[in-house]
Coordinates of N, CA and C in Angstrom, one line a residue:
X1 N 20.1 -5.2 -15.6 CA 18.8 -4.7 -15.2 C 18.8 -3.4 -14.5
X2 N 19.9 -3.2 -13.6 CA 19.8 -1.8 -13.2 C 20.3 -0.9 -14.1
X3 N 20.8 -1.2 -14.7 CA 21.2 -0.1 -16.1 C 19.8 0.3 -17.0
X4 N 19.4 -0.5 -16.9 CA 17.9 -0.6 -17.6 C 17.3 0.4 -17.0
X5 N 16.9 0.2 -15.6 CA 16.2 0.9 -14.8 C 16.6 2.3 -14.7
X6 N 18.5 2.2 -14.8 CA 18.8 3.9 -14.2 C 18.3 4.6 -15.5
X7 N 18.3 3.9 -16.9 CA 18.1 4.7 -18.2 C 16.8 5.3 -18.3
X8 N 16.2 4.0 -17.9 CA 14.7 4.7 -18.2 C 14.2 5.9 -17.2
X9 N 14.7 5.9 -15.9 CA 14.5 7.2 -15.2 C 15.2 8.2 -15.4
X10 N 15.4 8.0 -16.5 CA 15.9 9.5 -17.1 C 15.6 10.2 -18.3
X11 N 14.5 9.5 -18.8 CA 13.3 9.4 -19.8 C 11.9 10.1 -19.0
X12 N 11.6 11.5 -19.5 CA 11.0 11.8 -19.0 C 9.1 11.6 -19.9
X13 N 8.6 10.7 -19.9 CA 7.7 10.2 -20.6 C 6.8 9.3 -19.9
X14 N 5.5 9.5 -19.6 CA 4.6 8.8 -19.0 C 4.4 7.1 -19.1
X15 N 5.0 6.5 -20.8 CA 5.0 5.6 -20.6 C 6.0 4.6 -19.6
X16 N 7.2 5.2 -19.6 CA 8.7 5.1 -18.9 C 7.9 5.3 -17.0
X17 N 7.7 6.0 -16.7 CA 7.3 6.6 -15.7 C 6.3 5.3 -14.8
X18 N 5.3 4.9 -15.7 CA 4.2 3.8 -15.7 C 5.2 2.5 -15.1
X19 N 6.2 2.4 -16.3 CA 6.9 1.1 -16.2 C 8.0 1.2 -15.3
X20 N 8.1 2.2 -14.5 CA 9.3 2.1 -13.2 C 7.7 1.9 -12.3
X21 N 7.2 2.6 -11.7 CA 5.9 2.1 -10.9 C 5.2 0.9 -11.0
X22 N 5.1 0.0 -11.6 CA 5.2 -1.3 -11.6 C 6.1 -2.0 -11.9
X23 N 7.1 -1.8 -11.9 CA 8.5 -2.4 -11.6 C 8.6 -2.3 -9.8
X24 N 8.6 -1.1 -9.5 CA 8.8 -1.1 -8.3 C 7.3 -1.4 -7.0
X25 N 6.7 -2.1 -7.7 CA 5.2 -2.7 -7.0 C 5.5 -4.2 -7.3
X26 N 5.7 -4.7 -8.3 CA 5.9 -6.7 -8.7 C 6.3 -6.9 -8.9
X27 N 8.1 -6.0 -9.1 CA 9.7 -7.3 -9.1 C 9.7 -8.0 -7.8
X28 N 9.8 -9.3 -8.5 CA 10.6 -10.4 -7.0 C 11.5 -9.9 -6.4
X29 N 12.5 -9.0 -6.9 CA 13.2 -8.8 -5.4 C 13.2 -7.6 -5.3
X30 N 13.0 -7.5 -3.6 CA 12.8 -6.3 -3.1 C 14.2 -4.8 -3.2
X31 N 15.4 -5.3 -3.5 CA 16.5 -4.2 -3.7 C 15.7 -3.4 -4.9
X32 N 15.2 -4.5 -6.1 CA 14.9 -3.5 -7.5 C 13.8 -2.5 -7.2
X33 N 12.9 -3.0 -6.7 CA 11.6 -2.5 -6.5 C 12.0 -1.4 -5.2
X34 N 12.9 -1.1 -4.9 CA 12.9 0.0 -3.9 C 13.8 1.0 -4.3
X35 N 14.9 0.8 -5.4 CA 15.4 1.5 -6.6 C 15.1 2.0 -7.5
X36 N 13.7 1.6 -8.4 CA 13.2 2.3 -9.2 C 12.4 3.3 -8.2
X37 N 11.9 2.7 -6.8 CA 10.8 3.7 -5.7 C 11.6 4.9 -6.4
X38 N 12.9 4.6 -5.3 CA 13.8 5.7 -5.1 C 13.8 7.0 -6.5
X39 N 13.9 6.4 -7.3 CA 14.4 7.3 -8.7 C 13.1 7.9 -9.5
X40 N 12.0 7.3 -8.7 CA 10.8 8.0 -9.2 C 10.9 9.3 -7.9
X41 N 11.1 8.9 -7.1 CA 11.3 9.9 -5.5 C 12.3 11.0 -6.4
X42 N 13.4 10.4 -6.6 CA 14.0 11.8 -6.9 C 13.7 12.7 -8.4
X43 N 12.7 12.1 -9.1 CA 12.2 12.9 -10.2 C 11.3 13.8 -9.9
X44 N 10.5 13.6 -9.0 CA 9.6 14.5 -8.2 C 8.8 14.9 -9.0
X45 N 8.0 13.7 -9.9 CA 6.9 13.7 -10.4 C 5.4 14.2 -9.6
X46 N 5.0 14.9 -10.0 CA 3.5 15.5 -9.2 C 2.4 14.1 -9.7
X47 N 2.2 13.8 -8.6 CA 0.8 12.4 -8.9 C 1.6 11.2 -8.8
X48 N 2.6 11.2 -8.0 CA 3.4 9.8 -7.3 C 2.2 9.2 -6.8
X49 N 1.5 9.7 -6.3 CA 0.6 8.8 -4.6 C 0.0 8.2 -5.7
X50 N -0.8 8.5 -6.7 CA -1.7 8.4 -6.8 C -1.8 6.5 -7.5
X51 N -0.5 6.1 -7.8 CA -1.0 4.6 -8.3 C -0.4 3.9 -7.0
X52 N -0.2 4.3 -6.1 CA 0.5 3.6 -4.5 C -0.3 3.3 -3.9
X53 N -1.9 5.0 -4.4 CA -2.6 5.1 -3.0 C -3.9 3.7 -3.9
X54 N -4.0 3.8 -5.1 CA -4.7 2.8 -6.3 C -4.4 1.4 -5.8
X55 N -3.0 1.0 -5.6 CA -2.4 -0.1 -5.1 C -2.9 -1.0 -3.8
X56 N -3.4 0.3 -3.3 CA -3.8 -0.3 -1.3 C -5.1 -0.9 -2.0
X57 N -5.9 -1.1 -2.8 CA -7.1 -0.9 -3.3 C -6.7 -2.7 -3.7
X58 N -5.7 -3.4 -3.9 CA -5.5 -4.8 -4.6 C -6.2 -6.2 -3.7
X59 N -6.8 -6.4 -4.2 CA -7.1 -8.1 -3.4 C -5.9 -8.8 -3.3
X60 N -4.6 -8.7 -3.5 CA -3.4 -9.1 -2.9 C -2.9 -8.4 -1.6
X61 N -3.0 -9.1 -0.5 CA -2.7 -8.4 0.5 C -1.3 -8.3 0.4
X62 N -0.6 -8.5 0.0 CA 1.4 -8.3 0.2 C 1.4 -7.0 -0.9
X63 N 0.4 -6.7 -1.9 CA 0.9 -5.4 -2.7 C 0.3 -4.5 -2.3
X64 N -0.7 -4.9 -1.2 CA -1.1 -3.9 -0.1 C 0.0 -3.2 0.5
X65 N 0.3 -4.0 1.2 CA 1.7 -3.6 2.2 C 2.9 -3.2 1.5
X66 N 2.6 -3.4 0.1 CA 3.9 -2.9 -0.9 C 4.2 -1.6 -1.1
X67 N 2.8 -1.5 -1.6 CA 1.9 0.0 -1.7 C 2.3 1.2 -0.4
X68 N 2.1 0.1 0.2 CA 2.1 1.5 1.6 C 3.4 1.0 2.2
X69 N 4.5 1.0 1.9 CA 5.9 1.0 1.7 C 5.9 2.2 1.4
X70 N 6.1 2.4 0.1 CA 6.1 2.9 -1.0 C 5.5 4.3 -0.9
X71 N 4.3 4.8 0.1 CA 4.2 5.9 0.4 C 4.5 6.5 1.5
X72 N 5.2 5.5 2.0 CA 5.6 5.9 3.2 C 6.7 6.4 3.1
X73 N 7.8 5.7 2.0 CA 9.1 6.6 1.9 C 8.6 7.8 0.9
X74 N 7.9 7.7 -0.5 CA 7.1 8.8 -0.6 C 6.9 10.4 0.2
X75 N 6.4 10.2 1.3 CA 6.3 10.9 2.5 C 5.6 12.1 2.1
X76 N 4.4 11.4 1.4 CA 3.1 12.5 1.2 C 2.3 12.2 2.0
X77 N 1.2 13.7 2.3 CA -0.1 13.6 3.6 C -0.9 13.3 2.8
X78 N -0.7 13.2 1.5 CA -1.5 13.1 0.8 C -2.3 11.7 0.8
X79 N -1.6 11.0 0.9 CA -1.8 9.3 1.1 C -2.4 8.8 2.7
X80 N -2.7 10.2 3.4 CA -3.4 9.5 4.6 C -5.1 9.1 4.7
X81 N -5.3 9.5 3.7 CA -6.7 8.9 3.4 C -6.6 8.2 3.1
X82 N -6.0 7.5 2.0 CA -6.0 5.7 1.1 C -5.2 5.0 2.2
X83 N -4.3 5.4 3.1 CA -4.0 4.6 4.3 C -4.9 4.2 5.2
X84 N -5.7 5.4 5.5 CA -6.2 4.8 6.6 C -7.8 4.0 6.3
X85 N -7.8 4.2 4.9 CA -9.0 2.9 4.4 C -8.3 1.5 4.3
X86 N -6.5 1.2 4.2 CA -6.3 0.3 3.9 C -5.9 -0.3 5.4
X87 N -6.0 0.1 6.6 CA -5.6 -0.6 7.4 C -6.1 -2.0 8.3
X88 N -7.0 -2.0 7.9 CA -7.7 -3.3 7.7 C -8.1 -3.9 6.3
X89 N -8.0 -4.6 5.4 CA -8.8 -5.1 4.4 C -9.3 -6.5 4.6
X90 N -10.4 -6.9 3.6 CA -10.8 -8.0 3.5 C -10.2 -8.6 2.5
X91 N -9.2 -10.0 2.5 CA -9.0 -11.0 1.9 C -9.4 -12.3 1.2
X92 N -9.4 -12.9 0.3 CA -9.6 -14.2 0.0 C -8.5 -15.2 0.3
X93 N -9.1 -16.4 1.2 CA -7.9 -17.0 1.4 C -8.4 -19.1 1.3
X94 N -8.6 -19.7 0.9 CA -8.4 -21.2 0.8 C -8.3 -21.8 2.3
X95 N -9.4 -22.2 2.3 CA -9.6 -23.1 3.5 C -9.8 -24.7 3.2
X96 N -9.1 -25.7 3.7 CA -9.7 -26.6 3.4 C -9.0 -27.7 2.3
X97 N -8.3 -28.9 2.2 CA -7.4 -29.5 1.5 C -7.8 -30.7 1.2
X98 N -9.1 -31.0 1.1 CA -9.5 -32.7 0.4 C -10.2 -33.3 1.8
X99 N -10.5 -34.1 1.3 CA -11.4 -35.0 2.1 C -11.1 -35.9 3.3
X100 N -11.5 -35.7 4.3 CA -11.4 -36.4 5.8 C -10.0 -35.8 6.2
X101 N -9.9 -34.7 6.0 CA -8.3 -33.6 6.6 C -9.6 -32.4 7.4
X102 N -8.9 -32.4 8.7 CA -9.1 -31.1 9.6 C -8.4 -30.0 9.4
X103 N -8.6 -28.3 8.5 CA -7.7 -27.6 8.3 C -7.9 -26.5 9.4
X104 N -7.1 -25.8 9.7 CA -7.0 -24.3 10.0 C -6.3 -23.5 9.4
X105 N -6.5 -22.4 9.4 CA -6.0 -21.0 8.7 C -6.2 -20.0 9.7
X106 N -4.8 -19.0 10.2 CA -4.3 -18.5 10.9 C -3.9 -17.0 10.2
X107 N -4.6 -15.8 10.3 CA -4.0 -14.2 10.1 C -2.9 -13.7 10.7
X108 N -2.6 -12.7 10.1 CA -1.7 -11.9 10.8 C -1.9 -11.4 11.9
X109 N -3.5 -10.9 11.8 CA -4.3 -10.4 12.7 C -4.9 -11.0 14.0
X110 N -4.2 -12.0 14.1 CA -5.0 -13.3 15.2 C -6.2 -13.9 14.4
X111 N -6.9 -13.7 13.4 CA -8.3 -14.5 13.3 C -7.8 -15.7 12.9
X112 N -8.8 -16.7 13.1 CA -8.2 -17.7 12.8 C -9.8 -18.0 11.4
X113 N -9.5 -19.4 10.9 CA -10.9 -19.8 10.0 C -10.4 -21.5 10.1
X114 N -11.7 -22.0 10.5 CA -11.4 -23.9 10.6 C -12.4 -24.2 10.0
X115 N -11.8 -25.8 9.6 CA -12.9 -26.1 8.5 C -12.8 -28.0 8.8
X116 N -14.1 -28.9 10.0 CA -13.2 -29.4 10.2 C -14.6 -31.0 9.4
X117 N -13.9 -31.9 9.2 CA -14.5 -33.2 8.4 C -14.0 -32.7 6.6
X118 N -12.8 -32.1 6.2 CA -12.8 -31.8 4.9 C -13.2 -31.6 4.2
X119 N -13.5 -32.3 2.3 CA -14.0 -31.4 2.1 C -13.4 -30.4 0.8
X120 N -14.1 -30.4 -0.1 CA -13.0 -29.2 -0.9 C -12.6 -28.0 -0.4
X121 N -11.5 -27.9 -0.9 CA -11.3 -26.5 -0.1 C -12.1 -25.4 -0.7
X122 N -12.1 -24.5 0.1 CA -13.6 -23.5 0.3 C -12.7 -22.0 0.3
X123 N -13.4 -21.0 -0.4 CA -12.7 -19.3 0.0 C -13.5 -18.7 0.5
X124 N -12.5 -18.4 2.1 CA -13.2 -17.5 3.2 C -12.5 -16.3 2.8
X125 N -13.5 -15.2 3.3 CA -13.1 -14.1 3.1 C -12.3 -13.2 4.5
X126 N -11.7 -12.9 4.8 CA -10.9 -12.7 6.2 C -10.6 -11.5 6.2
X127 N -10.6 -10.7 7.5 CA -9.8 -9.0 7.3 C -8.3 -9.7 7.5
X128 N -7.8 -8.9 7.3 CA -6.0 -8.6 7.5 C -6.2 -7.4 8.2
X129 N -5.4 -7.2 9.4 CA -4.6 -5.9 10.2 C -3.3 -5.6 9.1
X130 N -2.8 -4.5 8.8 CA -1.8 -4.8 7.7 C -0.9 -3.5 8.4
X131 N -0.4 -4.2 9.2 CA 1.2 -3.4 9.9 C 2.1 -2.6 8.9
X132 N 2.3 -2.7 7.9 CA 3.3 -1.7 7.2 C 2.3 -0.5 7.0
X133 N 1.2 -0.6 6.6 CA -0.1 0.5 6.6 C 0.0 1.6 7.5
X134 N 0.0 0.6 8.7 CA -0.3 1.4 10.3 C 1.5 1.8 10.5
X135 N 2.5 1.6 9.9 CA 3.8 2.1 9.9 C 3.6 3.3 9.1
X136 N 3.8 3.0 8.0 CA 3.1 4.2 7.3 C 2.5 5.5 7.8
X137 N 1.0 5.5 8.2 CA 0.5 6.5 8.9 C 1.1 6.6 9.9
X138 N 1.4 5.7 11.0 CA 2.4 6.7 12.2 C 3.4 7.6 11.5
X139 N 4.4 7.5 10.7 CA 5.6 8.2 10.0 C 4.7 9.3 9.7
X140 N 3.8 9.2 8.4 CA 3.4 10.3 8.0 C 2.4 11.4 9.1
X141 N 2.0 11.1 9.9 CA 1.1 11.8 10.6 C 1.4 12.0 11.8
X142 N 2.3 11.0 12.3 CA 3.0 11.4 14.1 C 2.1 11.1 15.1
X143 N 1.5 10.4 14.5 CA 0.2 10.0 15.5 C -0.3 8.6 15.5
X144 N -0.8 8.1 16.4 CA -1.2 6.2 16.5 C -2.6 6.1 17.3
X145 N -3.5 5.8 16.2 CA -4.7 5.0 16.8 C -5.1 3.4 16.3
X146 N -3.7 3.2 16.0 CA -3.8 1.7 16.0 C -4.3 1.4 14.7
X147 N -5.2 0.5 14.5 CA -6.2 0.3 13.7 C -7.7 0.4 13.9
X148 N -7.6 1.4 14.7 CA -8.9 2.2 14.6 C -9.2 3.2 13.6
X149 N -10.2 2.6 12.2 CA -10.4 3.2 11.5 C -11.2 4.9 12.0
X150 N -12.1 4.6 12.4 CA -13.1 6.0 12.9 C -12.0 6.9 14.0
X151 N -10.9 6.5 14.8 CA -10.5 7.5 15.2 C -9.1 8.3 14.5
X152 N -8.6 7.4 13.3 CA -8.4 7.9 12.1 C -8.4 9.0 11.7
X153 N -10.0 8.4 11.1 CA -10.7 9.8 10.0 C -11.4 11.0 10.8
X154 N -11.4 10.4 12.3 CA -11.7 11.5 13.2 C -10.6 12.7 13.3
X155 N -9.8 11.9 13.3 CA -8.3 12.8 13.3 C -7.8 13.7 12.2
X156 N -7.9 12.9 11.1 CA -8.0 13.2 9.8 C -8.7 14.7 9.5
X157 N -10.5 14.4 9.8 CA -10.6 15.7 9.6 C -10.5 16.7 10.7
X158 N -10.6 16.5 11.7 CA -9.5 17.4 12.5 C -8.4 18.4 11.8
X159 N -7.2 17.3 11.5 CA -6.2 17.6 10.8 C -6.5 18.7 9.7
X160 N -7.8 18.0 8.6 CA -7.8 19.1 7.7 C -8.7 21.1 8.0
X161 N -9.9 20.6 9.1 CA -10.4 21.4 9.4 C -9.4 22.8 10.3
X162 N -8.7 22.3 10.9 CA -7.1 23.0 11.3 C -6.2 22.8 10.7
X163 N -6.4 23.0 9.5 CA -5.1 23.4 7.9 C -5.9 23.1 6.9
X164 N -6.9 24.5 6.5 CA -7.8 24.1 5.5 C -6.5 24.6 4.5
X165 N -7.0 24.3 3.2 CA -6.0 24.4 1.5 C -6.8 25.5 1.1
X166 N -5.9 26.6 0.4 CA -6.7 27.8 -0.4 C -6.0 27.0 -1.8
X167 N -7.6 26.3 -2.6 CA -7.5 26.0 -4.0 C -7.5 27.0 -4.5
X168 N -7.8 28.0 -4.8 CA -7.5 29.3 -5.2 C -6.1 29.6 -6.1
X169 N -6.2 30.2 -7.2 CA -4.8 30.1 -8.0 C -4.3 31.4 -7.8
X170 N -3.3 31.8 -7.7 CA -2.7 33.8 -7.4 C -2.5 33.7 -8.9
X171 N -3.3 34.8 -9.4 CA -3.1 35.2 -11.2 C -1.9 36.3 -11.1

């Protein structure tokens, strides 16, 4: 399998390219999926972020946090905006296991959701705090407001308003 993988990163071809970035987002184990990371890292394709920063965007919270792995060793500023939208999300999660059972369901985040005389189980919708996120932007940005979205994007444009980009091309 890793022969597989070293061959195809050396295929320079979008469809090749596609198929290491989801290799390295939904292989079961985590050594493969941080070896293809790596070999797309060292091809230094322009528009890496962009299916990582796509990724934070999943109703799966674990390919959330995959995602923002992923651009974190990346180590583009580019991805501080799709980070700091993903540092909280809302989840679907199953509450609730048959009839005359008391359930609870417990976040990462501390929330809890109870559900109690049973009952089919029911889908609550829950935020997640999602800690590899908030790793992420500390690394890339050198800075911590926690999971405070608004002092974030406060920062954010701060950050850009003191380092505007000349889009401008030199002919």
């Amino acid at each position: 399998r890793r022969l597989l993988i070293d061959v195809a990163a050396r295929l320079d071809h979008p469809q090749t390219i596609n198929a290491l970035v989801e290799i390295s987002l939904n292989d079961p184990d985590h050594d493969t999926r941080l070896d293809c990371l790596e070999l797309l890292i060292q091809m230094e394709r322009p528009g890496l972020v962009v299916p990582y920063a796509r990724a934070l965007k999943s109703a799966d919270n674990e390919m959330v946090n995959r995602a923002a792995e992923s651009l974190e060793m990346i180590g583009s500023r580019d991805a501080l905006g799709p980070l700091i939208n993903a540092l909280v999300t809302k989840h679907t999660v199953m509450v609730g296991s048959g009839p005359s059972q008391d359930t609870y369901a417990f976040t990462p985040s501390g929330g809890t959701a109870m559900n109690f005389g049973g009952g089919k189980p029911k889908a609550v919708s829950q935020p997640f705090e999602n800690p590899t996120v908030l790793a992420a932007l500390n690394k890339l940005s050198g800075a911590n407001f926690g999971y405070d979205k608004a002092a974030w994007r406060a920062w954010l444009a701060a950050e850009v308003k003191a380092n505007p980009v000349d889009i401008r091309r030199d002919l």
